[in-house]
Short mmCIF file of C-alpha atoms and ligand atoms in Angstrom, two decimals:
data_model
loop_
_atom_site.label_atom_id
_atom_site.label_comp_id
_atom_site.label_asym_id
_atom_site.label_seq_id
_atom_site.Cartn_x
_atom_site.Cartn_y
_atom_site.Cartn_z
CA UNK A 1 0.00 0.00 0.00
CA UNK A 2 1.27 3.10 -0.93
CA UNK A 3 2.64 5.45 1.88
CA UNK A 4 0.18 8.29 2.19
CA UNK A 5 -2.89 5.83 2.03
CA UNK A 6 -0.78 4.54 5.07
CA UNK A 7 -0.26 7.89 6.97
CA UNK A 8 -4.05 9.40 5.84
CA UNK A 9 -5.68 6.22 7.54
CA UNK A 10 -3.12 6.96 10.71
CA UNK A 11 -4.10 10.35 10.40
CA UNK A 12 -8.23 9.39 10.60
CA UNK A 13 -7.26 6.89 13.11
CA UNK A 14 -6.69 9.67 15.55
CA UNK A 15 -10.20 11.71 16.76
CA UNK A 16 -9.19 15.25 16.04
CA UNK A 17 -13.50 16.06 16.41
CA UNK A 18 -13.06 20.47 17.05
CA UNK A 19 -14.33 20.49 19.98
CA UNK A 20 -12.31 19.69 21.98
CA UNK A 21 -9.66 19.37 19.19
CA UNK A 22 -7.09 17.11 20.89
CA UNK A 23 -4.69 18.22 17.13
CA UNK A 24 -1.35 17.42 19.48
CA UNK A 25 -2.04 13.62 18.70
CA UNK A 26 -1.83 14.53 14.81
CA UNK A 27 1.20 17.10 15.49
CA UNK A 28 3.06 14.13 17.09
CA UNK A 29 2.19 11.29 14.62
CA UNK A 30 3.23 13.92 11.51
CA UNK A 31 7.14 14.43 13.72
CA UNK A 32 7.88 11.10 14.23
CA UNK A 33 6.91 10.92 10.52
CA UNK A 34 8.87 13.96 9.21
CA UNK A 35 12.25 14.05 11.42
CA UNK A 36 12.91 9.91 10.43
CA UNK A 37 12.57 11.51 7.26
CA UNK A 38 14.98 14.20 8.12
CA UNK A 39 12.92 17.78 8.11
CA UNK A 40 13.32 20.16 11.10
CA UNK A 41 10.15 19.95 12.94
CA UNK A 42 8.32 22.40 15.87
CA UNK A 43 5.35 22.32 18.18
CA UNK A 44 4.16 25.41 18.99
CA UNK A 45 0.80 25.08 21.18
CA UNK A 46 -0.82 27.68 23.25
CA UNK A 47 -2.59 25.07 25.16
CA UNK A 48 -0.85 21.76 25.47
CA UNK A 49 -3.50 19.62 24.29
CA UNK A 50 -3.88 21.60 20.63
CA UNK A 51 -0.59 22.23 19.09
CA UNK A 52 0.15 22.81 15.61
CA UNK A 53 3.05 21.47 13.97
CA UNK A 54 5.81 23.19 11.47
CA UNK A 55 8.11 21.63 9.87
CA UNK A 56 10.79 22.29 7.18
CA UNK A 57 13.26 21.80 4.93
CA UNK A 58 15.30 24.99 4.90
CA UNK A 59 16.64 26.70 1.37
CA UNK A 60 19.67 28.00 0.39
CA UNK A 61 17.84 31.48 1.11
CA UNK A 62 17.87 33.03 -2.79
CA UNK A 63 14.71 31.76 -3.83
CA UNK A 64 10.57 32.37 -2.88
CA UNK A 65 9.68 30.26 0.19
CA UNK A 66 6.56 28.09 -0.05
CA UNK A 67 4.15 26.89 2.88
CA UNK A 68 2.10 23.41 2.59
CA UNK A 69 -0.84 24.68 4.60
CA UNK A 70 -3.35 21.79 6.10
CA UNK A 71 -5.45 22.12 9.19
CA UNK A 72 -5.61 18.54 11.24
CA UNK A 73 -8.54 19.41 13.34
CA UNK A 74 -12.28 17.80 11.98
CA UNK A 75 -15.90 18.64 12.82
CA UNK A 76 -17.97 15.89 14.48
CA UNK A 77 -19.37 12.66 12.91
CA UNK A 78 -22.83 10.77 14.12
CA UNK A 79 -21.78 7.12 13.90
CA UNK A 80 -24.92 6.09 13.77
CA UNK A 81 -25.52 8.21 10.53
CA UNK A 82 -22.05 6.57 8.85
CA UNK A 83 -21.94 3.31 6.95
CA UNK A 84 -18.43 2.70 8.40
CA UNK A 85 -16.43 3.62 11.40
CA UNK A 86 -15.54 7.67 10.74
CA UNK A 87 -12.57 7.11 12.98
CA UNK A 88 -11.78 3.82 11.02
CA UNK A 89 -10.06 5.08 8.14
CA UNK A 90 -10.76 1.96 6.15
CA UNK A 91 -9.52 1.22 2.58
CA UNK A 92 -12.56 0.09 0.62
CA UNK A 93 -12.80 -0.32 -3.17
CA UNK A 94 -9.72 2.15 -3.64
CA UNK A 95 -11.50 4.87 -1.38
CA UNK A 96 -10.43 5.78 2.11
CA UNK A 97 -13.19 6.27 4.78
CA UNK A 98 -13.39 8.50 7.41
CA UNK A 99 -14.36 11.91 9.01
CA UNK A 100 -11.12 14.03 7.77
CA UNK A 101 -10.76 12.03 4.26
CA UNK A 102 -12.09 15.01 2.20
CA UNK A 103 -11.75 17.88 4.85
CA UNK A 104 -8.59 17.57 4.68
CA UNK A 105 -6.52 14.98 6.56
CA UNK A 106 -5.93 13.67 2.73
CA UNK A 107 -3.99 16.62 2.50
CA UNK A 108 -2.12 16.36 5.29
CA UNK A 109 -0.67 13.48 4.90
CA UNK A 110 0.23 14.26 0.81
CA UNK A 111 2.10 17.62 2.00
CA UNK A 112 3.94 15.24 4.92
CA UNK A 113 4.82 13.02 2.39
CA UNK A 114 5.65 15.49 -0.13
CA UNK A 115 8.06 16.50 2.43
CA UNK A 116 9.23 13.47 3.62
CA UNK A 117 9.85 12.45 -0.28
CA UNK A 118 11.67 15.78 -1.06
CA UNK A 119 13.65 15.42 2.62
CA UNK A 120 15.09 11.88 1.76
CA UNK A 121 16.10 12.70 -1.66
CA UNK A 122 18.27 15.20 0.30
CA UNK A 123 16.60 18.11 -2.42
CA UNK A 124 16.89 21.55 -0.76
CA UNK A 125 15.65 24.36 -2.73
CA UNK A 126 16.44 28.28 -2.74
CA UNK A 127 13.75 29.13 -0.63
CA UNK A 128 12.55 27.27 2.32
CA UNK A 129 9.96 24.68 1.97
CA UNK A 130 7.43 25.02 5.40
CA UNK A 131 4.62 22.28 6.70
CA UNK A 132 2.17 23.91 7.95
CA UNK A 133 -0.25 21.40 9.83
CA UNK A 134 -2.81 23.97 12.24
CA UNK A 135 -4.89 22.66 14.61
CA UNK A 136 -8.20 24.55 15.11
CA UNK A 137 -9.59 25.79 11.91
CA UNK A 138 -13.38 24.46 11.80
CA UNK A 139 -14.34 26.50 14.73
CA UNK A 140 -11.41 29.37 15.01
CA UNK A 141 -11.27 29.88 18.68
CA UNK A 142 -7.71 30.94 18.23
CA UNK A 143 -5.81 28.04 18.70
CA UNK A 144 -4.66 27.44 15.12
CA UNK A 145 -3.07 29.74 12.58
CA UNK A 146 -4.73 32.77 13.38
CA UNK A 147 -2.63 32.48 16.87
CA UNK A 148 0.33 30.98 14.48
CA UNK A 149 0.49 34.10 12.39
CA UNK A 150 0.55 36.76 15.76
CA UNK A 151 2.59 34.33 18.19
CA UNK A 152 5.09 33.10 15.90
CA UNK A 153 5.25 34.80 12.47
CA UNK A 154 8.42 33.80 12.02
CA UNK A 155 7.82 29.67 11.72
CA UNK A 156 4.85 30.75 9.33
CA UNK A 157 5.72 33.68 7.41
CA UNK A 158 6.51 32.20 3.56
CA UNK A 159 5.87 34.13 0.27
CA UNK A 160 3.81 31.70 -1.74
CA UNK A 161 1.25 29.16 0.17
CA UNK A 162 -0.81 25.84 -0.88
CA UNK A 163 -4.08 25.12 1.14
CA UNK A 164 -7.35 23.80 0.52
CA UNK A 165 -10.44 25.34 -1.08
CA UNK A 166 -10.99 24.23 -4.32
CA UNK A 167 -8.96 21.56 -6.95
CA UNK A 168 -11.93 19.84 -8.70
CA UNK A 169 -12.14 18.89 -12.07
CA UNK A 170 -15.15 20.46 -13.85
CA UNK A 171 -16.06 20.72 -17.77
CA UNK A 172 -17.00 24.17 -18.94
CA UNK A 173 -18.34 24.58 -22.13
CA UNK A 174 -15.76 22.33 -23.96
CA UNK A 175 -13.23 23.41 -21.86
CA UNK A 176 -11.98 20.84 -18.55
CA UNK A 177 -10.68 23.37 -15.39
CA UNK A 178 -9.20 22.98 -12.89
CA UNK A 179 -10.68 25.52 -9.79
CA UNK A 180 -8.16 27.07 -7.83
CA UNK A 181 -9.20 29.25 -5.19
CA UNK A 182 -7.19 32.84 -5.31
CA UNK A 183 -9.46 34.72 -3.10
CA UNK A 184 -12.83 34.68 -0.69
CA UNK A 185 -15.96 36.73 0.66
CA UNK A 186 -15.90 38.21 3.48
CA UNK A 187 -18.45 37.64 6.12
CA UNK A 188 -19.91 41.10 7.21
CA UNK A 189 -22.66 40.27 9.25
CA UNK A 190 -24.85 43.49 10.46
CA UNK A 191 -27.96 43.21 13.46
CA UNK A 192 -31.06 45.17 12.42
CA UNK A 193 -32.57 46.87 15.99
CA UNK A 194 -36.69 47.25 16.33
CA UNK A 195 -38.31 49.31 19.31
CA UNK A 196 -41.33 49.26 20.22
CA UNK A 197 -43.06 49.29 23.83
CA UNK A 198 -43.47 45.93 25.69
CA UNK A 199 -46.64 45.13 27.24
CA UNK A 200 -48.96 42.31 28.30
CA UNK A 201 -49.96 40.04 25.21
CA UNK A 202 -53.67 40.25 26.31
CA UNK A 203 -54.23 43.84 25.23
CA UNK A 204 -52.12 44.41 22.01
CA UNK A 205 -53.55 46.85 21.43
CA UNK A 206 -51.79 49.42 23.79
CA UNK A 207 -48.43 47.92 23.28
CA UNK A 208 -46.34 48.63 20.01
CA UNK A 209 -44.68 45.07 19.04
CA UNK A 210 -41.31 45.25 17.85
CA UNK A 211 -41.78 42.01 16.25
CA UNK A 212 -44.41 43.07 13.81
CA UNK A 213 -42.63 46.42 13.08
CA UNK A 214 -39.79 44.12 11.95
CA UNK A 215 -41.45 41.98 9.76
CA UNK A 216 -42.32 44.36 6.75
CA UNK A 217 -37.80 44.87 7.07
CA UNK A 218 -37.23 41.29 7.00
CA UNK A 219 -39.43 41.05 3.57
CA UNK A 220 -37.62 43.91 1.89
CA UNK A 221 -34.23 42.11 3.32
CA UNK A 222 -35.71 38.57 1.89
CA UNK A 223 -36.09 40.53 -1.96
CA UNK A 224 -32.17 41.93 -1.54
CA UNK A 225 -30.55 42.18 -4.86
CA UNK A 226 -27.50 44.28 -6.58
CA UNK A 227 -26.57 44.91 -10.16
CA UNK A 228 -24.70 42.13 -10.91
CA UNK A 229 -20.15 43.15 -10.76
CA UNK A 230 -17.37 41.85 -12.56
CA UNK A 231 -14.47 41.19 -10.06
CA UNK A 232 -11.64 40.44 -11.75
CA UNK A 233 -11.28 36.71 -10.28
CA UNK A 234 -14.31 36.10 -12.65
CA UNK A 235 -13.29 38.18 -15.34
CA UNK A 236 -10.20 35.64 -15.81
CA UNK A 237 -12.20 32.27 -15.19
CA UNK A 238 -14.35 33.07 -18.38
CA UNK A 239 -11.35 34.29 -20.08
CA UNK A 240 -9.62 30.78 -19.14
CA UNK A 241 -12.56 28.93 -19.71
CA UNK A 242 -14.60 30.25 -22.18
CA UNK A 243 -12.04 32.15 -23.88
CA UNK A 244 -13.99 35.77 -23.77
CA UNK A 245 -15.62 38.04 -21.19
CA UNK A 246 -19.09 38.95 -21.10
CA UNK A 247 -20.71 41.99 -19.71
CA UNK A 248 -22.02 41.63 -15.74
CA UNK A 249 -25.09 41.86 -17.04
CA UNK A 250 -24.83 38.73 -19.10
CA UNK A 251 -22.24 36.99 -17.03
CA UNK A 252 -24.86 35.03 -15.09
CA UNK A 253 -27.20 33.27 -18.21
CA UNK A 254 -23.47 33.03 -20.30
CA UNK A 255 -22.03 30.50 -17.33
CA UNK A 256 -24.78 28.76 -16.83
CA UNK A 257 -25.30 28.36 -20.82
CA UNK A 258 -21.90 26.63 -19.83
CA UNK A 259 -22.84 24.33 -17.74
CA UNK A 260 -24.99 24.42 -14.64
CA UNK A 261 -21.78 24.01 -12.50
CA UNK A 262 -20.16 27.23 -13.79
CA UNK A 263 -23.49 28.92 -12.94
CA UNK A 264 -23.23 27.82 -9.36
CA UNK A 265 -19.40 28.93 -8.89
CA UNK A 266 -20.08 32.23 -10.71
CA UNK A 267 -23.47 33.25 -9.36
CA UNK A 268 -22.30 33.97 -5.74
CA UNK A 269 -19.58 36.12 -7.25
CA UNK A 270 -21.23 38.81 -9.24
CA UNK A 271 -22.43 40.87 -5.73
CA UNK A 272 -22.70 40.90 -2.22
CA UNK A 273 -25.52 38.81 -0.69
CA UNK A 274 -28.31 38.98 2.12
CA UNK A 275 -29.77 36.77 4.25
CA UNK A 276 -31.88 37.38 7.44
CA UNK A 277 -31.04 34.02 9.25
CA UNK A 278 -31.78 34.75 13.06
CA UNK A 279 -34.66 36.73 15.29
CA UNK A 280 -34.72 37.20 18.45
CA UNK A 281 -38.01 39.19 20.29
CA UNK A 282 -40.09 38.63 23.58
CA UNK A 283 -38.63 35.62 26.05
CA UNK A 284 -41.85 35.16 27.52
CA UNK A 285 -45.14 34.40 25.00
CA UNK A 286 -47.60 36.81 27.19
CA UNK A 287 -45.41 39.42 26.66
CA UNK A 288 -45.43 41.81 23.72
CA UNK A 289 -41.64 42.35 22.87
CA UNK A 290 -40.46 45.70 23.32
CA UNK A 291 -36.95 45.56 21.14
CA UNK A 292 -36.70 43.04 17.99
CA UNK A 293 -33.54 41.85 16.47
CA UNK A 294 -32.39 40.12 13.18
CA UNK A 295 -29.20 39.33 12.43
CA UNK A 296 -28.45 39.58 8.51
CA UNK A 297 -26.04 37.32 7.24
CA UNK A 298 -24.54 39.40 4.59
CA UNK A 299 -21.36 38.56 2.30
CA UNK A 300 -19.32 40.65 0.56
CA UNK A 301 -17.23 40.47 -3.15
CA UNK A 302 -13.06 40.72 -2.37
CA UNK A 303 -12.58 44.67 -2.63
CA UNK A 304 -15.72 45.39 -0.78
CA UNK A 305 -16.02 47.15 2.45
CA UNK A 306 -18.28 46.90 5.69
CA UNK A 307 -19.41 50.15 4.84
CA UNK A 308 -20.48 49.52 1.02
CA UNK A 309 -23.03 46.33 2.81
CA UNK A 310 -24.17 48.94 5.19
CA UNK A 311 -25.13 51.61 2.04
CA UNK A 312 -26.69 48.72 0.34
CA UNK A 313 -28.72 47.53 3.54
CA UNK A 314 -29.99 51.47 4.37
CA UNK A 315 -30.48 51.27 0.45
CA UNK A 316 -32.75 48.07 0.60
CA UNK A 317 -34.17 48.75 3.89
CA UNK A 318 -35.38 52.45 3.12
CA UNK A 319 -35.56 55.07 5.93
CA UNK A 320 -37.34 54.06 8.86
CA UNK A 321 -36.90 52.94 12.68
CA UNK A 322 -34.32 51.20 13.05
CA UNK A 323 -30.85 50.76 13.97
CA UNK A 324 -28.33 48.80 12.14
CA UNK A 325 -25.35 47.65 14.01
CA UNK A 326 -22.38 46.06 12.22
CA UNK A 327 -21.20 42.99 13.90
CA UNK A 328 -17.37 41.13 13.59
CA UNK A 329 -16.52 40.95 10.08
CA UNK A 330 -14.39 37.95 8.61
CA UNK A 331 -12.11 37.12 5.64
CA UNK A 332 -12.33 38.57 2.13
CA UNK A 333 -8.97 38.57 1.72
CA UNK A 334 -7.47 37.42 -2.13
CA UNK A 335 -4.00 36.66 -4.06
CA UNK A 336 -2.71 38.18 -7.47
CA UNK A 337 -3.50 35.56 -10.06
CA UNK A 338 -0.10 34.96 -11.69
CA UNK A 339 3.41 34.55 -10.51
CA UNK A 340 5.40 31.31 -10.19
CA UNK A 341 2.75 29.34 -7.61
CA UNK A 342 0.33 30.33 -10.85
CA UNK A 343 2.68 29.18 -13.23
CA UNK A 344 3.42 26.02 -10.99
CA UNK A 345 -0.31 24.71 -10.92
CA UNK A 346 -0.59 25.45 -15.00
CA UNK A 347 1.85 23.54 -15.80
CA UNK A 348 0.97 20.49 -13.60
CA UNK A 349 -2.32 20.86 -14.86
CA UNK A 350 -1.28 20.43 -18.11
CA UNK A 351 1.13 17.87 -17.87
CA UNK A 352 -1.49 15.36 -16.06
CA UNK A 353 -4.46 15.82 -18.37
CA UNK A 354 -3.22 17.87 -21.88
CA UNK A 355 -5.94 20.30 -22.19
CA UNK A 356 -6.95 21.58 -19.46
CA UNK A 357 -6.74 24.79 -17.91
CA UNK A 358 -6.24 25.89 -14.76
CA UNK A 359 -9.15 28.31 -13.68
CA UNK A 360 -9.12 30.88 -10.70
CA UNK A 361 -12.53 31.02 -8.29
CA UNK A 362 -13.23 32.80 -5.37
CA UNK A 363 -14.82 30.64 -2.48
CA UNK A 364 -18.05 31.99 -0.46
CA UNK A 365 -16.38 30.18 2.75
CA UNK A 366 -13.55 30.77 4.76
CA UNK A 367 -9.85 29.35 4.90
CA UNK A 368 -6.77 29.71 6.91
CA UNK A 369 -5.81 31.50 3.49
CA UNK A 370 -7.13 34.55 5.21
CA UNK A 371 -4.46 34.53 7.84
CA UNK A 372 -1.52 34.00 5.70
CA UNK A 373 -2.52 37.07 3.30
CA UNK A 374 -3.72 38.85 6.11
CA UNK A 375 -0.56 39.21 7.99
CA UNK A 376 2.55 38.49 5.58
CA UNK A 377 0.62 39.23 2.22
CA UNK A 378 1.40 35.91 1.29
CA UNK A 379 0.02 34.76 -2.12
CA UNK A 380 -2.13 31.88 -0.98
CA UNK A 381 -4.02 29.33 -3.35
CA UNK A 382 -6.73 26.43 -2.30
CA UNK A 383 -5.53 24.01 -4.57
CA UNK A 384 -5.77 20.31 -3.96
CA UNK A 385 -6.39 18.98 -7.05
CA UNK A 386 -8.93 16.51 -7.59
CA UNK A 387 -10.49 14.42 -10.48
CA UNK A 388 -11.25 10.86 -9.63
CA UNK A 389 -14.54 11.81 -7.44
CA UNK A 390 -17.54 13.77 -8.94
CA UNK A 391 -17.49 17.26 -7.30
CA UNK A 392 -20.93 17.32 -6.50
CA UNK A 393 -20.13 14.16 -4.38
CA UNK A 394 -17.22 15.36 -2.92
CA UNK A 395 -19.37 18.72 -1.96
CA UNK A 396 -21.82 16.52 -0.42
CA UNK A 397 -19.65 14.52 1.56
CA UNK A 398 -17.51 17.64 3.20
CA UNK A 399 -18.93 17.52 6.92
CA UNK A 400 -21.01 14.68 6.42
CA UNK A 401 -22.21 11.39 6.88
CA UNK A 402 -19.86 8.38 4.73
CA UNK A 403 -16.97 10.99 4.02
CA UNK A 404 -14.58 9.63 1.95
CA UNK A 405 -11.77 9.95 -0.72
CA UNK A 406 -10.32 8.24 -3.58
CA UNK A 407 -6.76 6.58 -3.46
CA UNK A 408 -6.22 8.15 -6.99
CA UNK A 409 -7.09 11.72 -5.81
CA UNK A 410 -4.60 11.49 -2.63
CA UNK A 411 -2.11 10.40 -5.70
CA UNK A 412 -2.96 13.13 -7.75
CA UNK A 413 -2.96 15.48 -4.73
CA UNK A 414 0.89 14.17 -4.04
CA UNK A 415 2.55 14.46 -7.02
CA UNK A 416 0.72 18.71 -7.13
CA UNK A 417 2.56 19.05 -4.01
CA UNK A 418 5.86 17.77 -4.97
CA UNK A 419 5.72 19.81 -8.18
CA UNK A 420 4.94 23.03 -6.41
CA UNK A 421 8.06 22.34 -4.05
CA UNK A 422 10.13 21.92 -6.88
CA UNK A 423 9.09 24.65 -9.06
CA UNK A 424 8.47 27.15 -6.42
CA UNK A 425 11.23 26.78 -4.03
CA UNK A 426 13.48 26.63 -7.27
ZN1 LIG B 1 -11.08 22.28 5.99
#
């Protein structure tokens, strides 16, 4: 069997479940793993129990340094829901089976062996070659790289980085891409405040319910829409794809002329969105509420600001009662498409299936990307590429029930990681 099958069922084998987290059991398997290999390895951990592991293989210091970014921590899995044991990490019909096999202890263990590969060979590039394996990215309480990136910049800092995000295969038009994911929205939630006066629920009449002021809001928030943008992520996935760029205005019916897949990737990226997802009014049921609020899950295009959703939402909303209170914001951070990491993952792409293209996306989610560009402007790419499972599976495996990932992908996965090293690093 080959070695990262091996080290991805060790890897599943271990219950990493965020909470509690428990990642030092990963960072300890992936040392012993690395330094008999002979790369430089590090804990760092701000609590004992949840470290993080770096390790590397250190350059000759004239060339760009790249980071193999993973996280080792997984959300939780209902056994009873599963078909096999999600801490099994069982080998069936070529796939591997577990919580962690998609999401993204499959990467993991390709960038250790990457490493481990590149580390026996006794290669050493111009710039450093980093592991990055985080604990603590499905919930972000601040164990993983977000901590990483203040604490210890200096183990994590690297020009170019490699994470997850996107890598699936999809036909466009008559075109086969490759995603890779250069940027992502950020989260810019807002609350939307209601006063009335509370009273008891027996005489409405001389109260003034919050809850039904609200609800003529929450319908003009439920009909939210924006003239449709170009960013210029999606300007150059139709110009890789489809070879041309249509107008905004046409961008939406021309991808999904393309296929209903393109429509799905491109739709969330011509404008911010809305959605009113939570509402909160009286505690008690004989009480008329005095103060309503919603909390508007809003998300906004890379280059847009907290204050542009806030325009839009006074736009939407009209003038009224009401107070709208911004609330922590998140991500929406994005790399320059080009350069030698862009470079790197066109030519693999082309060398495994003649053809294709690779094609940049923007994700709607959020990935220790973020951190990376945040603090070092790092240019960071989710790209584990991926062909062997349909991505519509894959999609609806990712924090489910029967996760699980092809042998051939892990493969394919491997040999992208050992030809970024080796381009990249120089
Ligand atoms: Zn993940």
């Amino acid at each position: 069997m080959s070695e990262v099958v091996e080290l991805l069922q060790q890897l599943i084998r271990l219950d990493t479940t965020n909470p509690p987290g428990n990642e030092t059991a990963a960072a300890e398997l992936l040392r012993g793993y690395l330094e008999a290999a002979g790369a430089e390895c590090e804990l760092y951990a701000r609590v004992p129990e949840r470290a993080n592991l770096v390790a590397r293989i250190r350059g000759t210091g004239d060339g760009p340094s790249l980071a193999l970014l993973s996280h080792t921590d997984v959300v939780l899995a209902d056994a009873s829901e599963w078909q096999r044991d999600p801490f099994g990490g069982e080998l069936v019909d070529d796939e591997v089976w577990g919580r962690g096999a998609l999401d993204m202890k499959c990467e993991v263990a390709a960038s250790a062996v990457a490493m481990a590969t590149l580390a026996r060979e006794g290669w050493r590039g111009a710039g450093d070659l980093v592991l990055v394996a985080a604990a603590d990215e499905e919930v972000g309480d601040g164990f993983g790289l977000e901590w990483l990136v203040e604490a210890h910049p200096d183990a994590v800092r690297t020009e170019y980085s490699v994470n997850e995000g996107a890598g699936d295969r999809v036909v466009i038009g008559d075109r086969v891409a490759y995603l890779c994911a250069v940027g992502e929205k950020m989260t810019s939630p807002f609350l939307l405040r209601v006063r009335g006066r509370s009273g008891h629920a027996s005489m409405p009449s001389i109260a003034d319910n919050a809850l039904v002021k609200a609800a003529p809001l929450i319908e003009r928030l439920g009909r939210f829409t924006v003239e449709p943008q170009l960013v210029p992520e999606v300007e150059a996935f139709f110009r890789v794809t489809l070879g041309r760029v249509p107008s905004a205005a046409e961008a939406l019916a021309t991808a999904k002329a393309a296929s209903p897949l393109a429509g799905e990737l491109v739709e969330p990226l011509l404008g911010m969105t809305v959605s009113p997802t939570k509402a909160r009014a009286s505690e008690k049921r004989n009480v008329v509420p005095a103060v309503c609020e919603i909390e508007i899950d809003v998300r906004l295009l890379p280059g847009q600001s907290p204050a542009d959703a806030e325009a839009a939402l006074r736009a939407c909303l009209g003038a009224g009662d009401y107070e709208l209170v911004p609330l922590p914001r998140h991500g929406g951070t994005r790399s320059e498409i080009g350069g030698p990491l862009w470079a790197a993952g066109e030519s693999f792409v082309a060398a495994e299936e003649p053809g294709a293209v690779l094609a940049p996306i923007c994700v709607a989610g959020f990935t220790d990307s973020h951190w990376v560009r945040d603090a070092f402007g790092t240019v960071a790419y989710g790209f584990f590429p991926a062909r062997t499972m349909e991505p519509e599976l894959a999609a609806r495996l990712i924090h489910s029930a029967d996760e699980r990932v092809p042998v051939a992908d892990v493969e394919l996965g491997l040999r992208w990681l050992l030809h970024a090293a080796r381009t990249v690093c120089g």
